[in-house]
Coordinates of C-alpha atoms in Angstrom, one line a residue:
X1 CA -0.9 4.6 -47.7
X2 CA 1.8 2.6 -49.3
X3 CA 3.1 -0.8 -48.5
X4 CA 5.6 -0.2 -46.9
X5 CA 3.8 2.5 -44.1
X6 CA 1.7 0.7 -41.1
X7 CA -1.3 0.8 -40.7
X8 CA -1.8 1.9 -37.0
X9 CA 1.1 4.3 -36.0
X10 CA 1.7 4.7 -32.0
X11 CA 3.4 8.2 -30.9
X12 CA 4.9 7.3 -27.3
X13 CA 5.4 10.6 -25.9
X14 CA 7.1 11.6 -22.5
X15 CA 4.9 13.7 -20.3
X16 CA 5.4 15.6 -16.8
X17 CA 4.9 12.8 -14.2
X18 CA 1.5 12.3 -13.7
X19 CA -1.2 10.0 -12.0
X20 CA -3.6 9.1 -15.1
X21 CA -6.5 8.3 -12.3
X22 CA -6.3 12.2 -11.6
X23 CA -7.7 11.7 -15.7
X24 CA -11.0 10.1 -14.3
X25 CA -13.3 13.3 -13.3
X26 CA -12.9 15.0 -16.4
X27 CA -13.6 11.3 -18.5
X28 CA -16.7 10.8 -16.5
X29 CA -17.6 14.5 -17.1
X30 CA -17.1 14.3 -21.1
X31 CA -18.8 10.8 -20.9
X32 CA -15.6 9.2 -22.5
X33 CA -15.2 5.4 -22.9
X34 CA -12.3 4.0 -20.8
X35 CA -10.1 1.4 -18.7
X36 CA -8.4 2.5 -16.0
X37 CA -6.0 -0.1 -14.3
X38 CA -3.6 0.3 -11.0
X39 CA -1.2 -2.2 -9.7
X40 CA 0.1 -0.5 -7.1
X41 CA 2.9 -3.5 -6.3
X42 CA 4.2 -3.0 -10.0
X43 CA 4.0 0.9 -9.9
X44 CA 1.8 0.9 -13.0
X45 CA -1.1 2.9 -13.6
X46 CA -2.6 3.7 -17.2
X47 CA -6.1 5.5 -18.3
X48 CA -7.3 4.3 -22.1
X49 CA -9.3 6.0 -23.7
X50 CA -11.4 5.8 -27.0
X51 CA -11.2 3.2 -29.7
X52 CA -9.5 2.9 -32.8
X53 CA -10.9 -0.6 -33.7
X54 CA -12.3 -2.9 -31.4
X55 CA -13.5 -6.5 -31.6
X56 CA -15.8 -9.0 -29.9
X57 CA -15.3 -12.4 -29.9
X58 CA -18.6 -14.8 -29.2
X59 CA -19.2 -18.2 -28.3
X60 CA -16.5 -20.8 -27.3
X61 CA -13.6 -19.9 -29.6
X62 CA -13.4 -16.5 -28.2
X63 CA -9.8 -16.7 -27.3
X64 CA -8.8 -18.6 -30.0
X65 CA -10.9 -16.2 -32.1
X66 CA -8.8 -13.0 -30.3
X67 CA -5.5 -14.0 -31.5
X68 CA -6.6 -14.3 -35.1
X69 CA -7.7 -10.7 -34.3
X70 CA -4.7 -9.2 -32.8
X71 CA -2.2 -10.8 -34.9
X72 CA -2.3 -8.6 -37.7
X73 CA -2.7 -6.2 -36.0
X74 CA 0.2 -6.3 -34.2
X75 CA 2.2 -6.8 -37.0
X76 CA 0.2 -3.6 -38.9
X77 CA 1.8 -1.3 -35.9
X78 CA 4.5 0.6 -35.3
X79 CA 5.1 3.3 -31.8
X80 CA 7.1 5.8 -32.6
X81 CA 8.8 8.8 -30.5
X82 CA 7.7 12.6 -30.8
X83 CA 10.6 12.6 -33.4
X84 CA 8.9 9.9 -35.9
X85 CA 11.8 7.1 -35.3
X86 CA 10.4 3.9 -34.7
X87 CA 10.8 2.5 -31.0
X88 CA 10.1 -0.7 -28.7
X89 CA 7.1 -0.1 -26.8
X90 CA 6.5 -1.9 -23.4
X91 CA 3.4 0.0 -22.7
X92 CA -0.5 -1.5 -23.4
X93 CA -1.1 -1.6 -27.2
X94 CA -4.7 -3.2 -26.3
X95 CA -7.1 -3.5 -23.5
X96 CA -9.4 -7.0 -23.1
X97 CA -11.8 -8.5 -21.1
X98 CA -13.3 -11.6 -21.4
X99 CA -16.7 -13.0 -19.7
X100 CA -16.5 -15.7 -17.6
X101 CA -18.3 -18.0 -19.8
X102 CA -19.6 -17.5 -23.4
X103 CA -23.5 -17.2 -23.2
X104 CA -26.0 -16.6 -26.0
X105 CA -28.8 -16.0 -23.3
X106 CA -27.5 -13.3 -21.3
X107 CA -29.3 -11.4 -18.3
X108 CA -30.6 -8.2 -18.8
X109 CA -27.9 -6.5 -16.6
X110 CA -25.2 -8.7 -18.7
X111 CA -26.6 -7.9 -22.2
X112 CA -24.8 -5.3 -23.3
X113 CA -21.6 -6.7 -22.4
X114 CA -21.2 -9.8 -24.4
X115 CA -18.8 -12.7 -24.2
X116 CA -15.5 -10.5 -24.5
X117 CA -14.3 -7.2 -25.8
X118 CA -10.8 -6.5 -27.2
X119 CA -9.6 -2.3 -27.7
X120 CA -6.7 -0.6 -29.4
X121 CA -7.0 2.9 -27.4
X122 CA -7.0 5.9 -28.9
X123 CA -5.5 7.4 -26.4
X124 CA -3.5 6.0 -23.4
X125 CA -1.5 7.7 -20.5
X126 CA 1.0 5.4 -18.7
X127 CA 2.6 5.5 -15.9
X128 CA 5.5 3.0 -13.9
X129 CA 8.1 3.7 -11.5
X130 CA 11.0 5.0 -14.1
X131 CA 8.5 7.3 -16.7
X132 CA 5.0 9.0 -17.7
X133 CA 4.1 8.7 -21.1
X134 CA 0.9 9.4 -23.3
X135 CA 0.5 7.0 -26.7
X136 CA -1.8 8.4 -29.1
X137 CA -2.6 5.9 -31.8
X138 CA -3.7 6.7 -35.0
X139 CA -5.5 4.8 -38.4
X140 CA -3.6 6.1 -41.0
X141 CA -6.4 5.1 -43.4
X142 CA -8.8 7.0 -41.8
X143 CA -6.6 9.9 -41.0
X144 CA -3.9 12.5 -41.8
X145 CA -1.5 11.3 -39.2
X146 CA -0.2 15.2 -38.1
X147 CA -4.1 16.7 -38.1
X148 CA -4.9 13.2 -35.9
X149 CA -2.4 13.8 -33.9
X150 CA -2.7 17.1 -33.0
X151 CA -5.9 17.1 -32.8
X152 CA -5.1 14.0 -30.0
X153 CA -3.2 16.2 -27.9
X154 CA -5.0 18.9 -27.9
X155 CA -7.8 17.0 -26.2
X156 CA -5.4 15.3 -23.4
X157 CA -4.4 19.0 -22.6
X158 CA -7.7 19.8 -21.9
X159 CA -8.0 17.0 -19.6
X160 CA -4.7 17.2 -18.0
X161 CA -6.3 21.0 -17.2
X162 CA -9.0 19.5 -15.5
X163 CA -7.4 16.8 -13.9
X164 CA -7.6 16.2 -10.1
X165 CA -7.6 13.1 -7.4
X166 CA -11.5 11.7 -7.0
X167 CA -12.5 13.5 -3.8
X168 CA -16.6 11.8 -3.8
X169 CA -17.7 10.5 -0.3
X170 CA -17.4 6.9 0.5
X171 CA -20.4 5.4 1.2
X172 CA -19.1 3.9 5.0
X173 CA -22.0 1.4 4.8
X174 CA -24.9 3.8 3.8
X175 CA -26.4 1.3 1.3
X176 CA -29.4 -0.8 1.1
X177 CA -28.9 -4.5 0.4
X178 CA -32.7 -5.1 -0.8
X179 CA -33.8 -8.7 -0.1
X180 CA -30.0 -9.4 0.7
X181 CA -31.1 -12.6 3.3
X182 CA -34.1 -13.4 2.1
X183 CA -33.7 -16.5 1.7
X184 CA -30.2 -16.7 0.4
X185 CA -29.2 -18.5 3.2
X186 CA -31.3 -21.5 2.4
X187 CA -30.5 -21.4 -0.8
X188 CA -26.2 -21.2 -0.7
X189 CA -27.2 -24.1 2.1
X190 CA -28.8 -26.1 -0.4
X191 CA -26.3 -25.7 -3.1
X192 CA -23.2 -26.6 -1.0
X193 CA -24.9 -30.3 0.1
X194 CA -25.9 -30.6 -3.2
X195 CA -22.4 -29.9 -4.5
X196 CA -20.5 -32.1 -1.7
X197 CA -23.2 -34.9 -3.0
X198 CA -21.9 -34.9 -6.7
X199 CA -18.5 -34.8 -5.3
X200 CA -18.9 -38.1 -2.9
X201 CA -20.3 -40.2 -6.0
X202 CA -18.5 -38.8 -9.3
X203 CA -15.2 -37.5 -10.1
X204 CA -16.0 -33.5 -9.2
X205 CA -13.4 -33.0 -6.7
X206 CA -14.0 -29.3 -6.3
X207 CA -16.1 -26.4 -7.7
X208 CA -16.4 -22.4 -7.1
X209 CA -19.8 -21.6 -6.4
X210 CA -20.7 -17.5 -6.4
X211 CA -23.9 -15.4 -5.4
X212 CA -24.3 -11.9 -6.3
X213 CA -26.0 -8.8 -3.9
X214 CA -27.1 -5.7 -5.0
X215 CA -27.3 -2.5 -3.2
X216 CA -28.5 0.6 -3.9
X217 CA -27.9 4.2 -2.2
X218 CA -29.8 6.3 0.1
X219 CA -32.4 8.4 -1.7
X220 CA -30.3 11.6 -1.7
X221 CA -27.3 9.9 -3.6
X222 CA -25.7 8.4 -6.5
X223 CA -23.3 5.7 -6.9
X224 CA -20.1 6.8 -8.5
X225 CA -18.1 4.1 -10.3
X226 CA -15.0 6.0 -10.9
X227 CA -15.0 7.3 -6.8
X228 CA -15.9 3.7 -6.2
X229 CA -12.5 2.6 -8.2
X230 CA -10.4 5.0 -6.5
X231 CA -11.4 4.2 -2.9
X232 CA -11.4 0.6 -3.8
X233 CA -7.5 1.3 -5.2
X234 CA -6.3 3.5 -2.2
X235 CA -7.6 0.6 0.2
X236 CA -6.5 -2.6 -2.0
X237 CA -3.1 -1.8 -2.4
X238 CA -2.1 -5.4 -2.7
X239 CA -4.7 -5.5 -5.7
X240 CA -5.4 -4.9 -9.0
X241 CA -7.9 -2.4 -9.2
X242 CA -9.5 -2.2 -12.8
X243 CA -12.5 -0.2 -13.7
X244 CA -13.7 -0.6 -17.4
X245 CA -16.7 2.1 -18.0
X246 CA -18.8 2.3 -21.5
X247 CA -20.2 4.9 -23.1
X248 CA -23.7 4.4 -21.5
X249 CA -22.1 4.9 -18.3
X250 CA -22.6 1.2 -16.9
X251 CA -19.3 -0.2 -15.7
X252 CA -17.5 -3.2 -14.3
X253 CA -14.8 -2.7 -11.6
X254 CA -13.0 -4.3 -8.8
X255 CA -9.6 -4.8 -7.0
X256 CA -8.3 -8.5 -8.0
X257 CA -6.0 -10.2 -5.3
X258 CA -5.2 -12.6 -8.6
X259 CA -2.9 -12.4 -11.7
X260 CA -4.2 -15.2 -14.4
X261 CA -1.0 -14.8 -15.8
X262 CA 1.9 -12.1 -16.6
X263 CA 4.0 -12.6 -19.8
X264 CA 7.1 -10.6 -19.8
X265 CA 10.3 -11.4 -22.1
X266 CA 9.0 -14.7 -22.4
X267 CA 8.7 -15.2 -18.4
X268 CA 5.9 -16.6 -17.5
X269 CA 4.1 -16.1 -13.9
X270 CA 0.9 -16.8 -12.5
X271 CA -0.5 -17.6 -8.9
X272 CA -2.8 -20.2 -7.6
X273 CA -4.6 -18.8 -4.6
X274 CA -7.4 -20.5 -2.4
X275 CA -8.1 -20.7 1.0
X276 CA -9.3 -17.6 2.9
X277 CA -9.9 -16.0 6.5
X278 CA -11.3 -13.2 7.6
X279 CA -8.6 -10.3 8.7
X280 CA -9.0 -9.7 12.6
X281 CA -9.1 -5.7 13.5
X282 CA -9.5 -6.5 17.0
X283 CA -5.9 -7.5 17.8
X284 CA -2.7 -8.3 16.1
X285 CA -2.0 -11.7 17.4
X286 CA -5.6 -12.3 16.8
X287 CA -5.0 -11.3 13.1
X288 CA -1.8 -13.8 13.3
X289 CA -3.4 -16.5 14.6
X290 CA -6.2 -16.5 11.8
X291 CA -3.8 -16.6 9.7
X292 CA -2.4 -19.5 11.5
X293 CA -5.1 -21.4 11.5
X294 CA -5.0 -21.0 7.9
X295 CA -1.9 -22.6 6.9
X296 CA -2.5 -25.6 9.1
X297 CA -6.2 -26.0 8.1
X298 CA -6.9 -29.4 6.2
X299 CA -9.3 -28.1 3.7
X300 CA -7.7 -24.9 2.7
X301 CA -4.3 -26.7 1.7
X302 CA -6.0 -29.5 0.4
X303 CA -7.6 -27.1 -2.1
X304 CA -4.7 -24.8 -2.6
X305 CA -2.8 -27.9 -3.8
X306 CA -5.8 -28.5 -6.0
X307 CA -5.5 -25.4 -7.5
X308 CA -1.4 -25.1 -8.1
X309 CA -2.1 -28.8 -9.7
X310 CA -4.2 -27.7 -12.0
X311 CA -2.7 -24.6 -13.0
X312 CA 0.7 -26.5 -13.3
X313 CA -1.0 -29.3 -15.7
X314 CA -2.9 -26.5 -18.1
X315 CA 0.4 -24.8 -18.2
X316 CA 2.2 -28.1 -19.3
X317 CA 1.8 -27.6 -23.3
X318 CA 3.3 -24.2 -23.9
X319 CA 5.3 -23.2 -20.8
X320 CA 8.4 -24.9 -20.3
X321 CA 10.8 -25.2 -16.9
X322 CA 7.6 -24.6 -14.8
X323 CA 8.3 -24.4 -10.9
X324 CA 6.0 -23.2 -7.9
X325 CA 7.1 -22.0 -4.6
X326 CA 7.7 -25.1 -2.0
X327 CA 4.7 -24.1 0.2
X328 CA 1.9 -21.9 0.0
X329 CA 2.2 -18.4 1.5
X330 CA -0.1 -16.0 3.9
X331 CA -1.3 -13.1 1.9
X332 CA -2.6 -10.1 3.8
X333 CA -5.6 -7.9 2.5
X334 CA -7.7 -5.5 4.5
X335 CA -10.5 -7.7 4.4
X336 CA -9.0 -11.1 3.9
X337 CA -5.9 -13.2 3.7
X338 CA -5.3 -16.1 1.1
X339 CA -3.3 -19.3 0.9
X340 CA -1.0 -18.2 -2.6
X341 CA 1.5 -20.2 -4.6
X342 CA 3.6 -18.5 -6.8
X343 CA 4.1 -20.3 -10.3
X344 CA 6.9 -19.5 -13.0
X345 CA 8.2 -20.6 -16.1
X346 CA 9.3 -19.8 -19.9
X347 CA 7.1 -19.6 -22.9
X348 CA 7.7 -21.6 -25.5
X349 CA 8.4 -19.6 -28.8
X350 CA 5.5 -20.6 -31.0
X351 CA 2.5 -19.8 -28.2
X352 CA 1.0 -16.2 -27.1
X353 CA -0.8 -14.7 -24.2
X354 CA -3.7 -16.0 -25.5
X355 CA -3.4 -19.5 -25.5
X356 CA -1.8 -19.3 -21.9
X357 CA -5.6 -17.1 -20.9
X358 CA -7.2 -20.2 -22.8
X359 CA -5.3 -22.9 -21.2
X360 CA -5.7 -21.0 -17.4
X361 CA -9.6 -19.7 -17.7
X362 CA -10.8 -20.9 -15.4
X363 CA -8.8 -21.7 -13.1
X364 CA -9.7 -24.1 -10.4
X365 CA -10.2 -21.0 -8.0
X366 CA -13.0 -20.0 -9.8
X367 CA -14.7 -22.6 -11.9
X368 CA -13.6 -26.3 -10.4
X369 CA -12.1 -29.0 -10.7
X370 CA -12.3 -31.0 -13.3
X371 CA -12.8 -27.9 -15.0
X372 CA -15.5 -29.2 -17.4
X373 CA -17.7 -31.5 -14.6
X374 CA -17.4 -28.3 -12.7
X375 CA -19.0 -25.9 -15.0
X376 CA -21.7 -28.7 -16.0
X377 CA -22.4 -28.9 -12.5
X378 CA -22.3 -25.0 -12.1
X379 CA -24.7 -24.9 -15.4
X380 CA -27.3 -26.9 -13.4
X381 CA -27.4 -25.5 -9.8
X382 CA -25.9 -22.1 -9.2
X383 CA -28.5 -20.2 -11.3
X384 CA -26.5 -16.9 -11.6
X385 CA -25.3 -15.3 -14.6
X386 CA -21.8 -14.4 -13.7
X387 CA -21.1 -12.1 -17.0
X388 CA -17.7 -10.8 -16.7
X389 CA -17.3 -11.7 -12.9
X390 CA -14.2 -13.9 -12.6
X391 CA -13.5 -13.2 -16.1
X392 CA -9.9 -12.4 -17.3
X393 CA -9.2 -8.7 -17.6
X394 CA -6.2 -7.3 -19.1
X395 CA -3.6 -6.0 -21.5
X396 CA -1.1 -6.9 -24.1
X397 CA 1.9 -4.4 -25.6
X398 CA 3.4 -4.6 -29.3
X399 CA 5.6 -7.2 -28.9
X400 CA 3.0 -9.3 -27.1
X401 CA 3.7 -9.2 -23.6
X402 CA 1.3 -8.6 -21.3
X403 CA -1.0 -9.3 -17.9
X404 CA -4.3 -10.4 -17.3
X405 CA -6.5 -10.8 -13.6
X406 CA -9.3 -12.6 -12.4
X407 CA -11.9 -10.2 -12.4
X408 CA -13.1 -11.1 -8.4
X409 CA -13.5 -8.7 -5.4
X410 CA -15.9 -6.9 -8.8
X411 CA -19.3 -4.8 -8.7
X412 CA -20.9 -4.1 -12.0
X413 CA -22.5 -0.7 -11.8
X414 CA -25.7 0.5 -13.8
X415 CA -28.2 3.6 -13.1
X416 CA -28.7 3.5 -9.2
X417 CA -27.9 -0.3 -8.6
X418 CA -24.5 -1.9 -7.6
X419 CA -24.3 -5.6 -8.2
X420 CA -21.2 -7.3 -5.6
X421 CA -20.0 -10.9 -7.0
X422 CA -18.4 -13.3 -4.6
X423 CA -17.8 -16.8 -4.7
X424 CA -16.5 -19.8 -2.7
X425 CA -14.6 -23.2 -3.2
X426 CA -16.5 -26.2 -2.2
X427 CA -14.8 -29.2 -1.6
X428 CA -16.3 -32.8 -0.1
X429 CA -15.8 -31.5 4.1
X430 CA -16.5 -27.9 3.6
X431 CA -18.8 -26.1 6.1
X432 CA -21.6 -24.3 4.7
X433 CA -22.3 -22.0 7.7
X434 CA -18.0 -21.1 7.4
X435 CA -18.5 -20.6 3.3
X436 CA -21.6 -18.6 3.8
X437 CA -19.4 -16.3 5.9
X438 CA -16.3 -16.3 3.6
X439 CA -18.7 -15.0 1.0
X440 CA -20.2 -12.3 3.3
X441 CA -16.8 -11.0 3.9
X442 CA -15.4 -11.2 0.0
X443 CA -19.1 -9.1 -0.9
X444 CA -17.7 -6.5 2.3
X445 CA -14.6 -5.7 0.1
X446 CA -16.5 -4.0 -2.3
X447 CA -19.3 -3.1 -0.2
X448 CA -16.9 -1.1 1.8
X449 CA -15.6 1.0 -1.5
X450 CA -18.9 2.0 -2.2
X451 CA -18.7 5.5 -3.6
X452 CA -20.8 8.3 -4.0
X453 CA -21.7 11.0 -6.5
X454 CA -22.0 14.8 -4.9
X455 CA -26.1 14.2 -3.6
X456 CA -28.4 15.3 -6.6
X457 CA -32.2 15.7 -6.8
X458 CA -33.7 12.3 -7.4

């Protein structure tokens, strides 16, 4: 390689329109690392597959520590067409996620996932409203670019061959939730007075607190995270569904109602969202009224504002002309509906997606408020390690643009267990029998996608 050829070459090539998920069956079946993400509101949809160099940030300078990573990266690579001429690329150059919190003492179910992981794909297959595309990317110090590359596209013709939509049976509630009340009541109880305590003699105005319930099939079955992300996507449509398997076939997946923040052309837009109801199946104006109730409900605005406050101030030092929607809007899911504010504003020149994650993570929504009293208070009481639950998940392209989520509405999947995360915001007058509930119906969004393999012999 000379100075003057990249290091990491990109070959953007057009392909037949195509839904990557129809990818998943065959990945599973070859045992292939991947991300698959769906933002059905967008009309984007990519598979990646494979990694061409990865890193993994630890401790508390993870973010900062991810920049340093990707920058020379970025600079080291060049997407080309199926001609060889060089070409803007708008499509995911490398896949993240991040942990909630960095944590040298991890659980057991948490070890193998670390603080954060960062990806260049080997192979990725894209897909938006206007184009399909596969981007095969290639180390040109490890290898002869046209053997690479053929050899690259040989193997996503065999899985294009092989493709097909996930067709596994949804669980429809056939899942044991193993000491699922024992005593969890008491305990969320507990934490919520002693939250609202700290909060009526110190300067913690609001924190997120978040349980976790795990379930496991009947006998006959198998839970399939792949199946699981696709039901979870065809339901969610208002969501982000993500779905990030390893090689050891755990995996972490969910449908996020929230955007941590999309950079595009130097635009930058994120939401604050808190405040939730229950969805009403029984009648329309039932479902309306909830909803209602909602928007004139002290506590919910009064921590919605919270949340666009905060999210406005972190944004302060590198976003410039920031404005937020007047008042917050109703937001429908299947399961629930959210207060949501809708923030915008320009990037200034010198900053990247990264310190915008840094400056955002977490947001009130899911940590507290202030952010630091609220994780000290979160270190002492809420006795759960969260791993990569409300973490930020996500992408960036060549030029740096980019979207992450807030990994929520997530199930972390290992051998025969499935472990739901939900949490709640607790301000001073919230009701711990009404939060209680809220998290039963978040831990029902996923519950509900449960997926399962074809029954095997266990």
């Amino acid at each position: 390689m000379n100075e003057h050829t990249p290091r990491w070459v990109r070959f953007e090539i057009p392909i037949d329109t195509l839904d990557p998920w129809t990818l998943l069956p065959p990945l599973q079946q070859d045992g292939a690392r991947l991300m698959a993400w769906s933002a059905p509101s967008k009309g984007v949809n990519f598979v990646a597959v494979g990694a061409v160099i990865e890193f993994r940030p630890q401790g508390s300078a993870r973010f900062d520590e991810a920049r340093t990573w990707w920058k020379p990266i970025a600079e080291q690579l060049d997407t080309r067409n199926d001609g060889g001429q060089s070409i803007d690329s708008q499509t995911p150059a490398c896949v993240a996620g991040f942990a909630f919190r960095s944590d040298e003492q991890r659980s057991s179910e948490w070890m193998a996932w670390g603080d954060g992981a960062l990806c260049v794909p080997e192979i990725l297959i894209w897909s938006s409203s206007n184009k399909s595309v596969a981007v095969f990317t290639i180390d040109t110090m490890q290898d002869d670019t046209d053997e690479k590359l053929a050899e690259l596209r040989d193997l996503l013709d065999d899985w294009m061959s092989r493709a097909h939509p996930q067709s596994s049976a949804v669980a429809n509630g056939q899942v044991k939730a193993p000491g699922a009340l024992e005593g969890a009541w008491e305990a969320w109880r507990s934490r919520v007075e002693s939250a609202q305590e700290s909060m009526a003699t110190s300067g913690l105005r609001k924190v997120v607190l978040a349980r976790s319930q795990a379930f496991t099939p009947a006998e006959t079955h198998s839970f399939d995270p792949l199946a699981t992300a696709w039901a979870l996507r065809k339901r969610q449509t208002d969501s982000t569904t993500f779905l990030i398997r390893r090689k050891d076939g755990q995996a972490f997946l969910g449908s996020s109602p929230e955007t941590l923040v999309q950079l595009e052309n130097q635009h930058v837009t994120t939401v604050a969202l808190a405040g939730t109801r229950k969805r009403s199946a029984a009648s329309s104006d039932e479902d309306k009224a909830l909803g209602a109730a909602l928007l004139d409900s002290e506590k919910d605005r009064q921590e919605q504002k919270i949340v666009s406050e905060a999210i406005v101030d972190a944004l302060g030092a590198y976003v410039r002309d920031l404005h937020q929607t007047a008042d917050p809007e109703i937001v429908l899911h299947p399961d629930v509906q959210h207060l949501r504010t809708e923030i915008h504003g320009r990037l200034n020149q010198s900053a990247t997606i990264f310190e915008l994650v840094k400056q955002l993570h977490p947001t009130p929504a899911v940590g507290g408020l202030p952010r630091e009293s609220a994780l000290a208070w979160l270190d002492h009481h809420e006795h759960l390690d969260r791993g990569w639950y409300a973490g930020p998940i996500g992408w960036i392209n060549p030029s740096g643009d980019g979207e992450f989520v807030v990994a929520i509405r997530s199930v972390l999947m290992a051998g025969h267990i499935a472990s739901a995360f939900a949490g709640c915001g607790l301000v001073l007058n919230s009701n711990p029998a009404d939060e209680w509930e809220e998290s039963q119906i978040k831990l029902q969004t996923v519950r509900q996608g449960l997926a399962f393999q074809q029954s095997v012999d266990r």
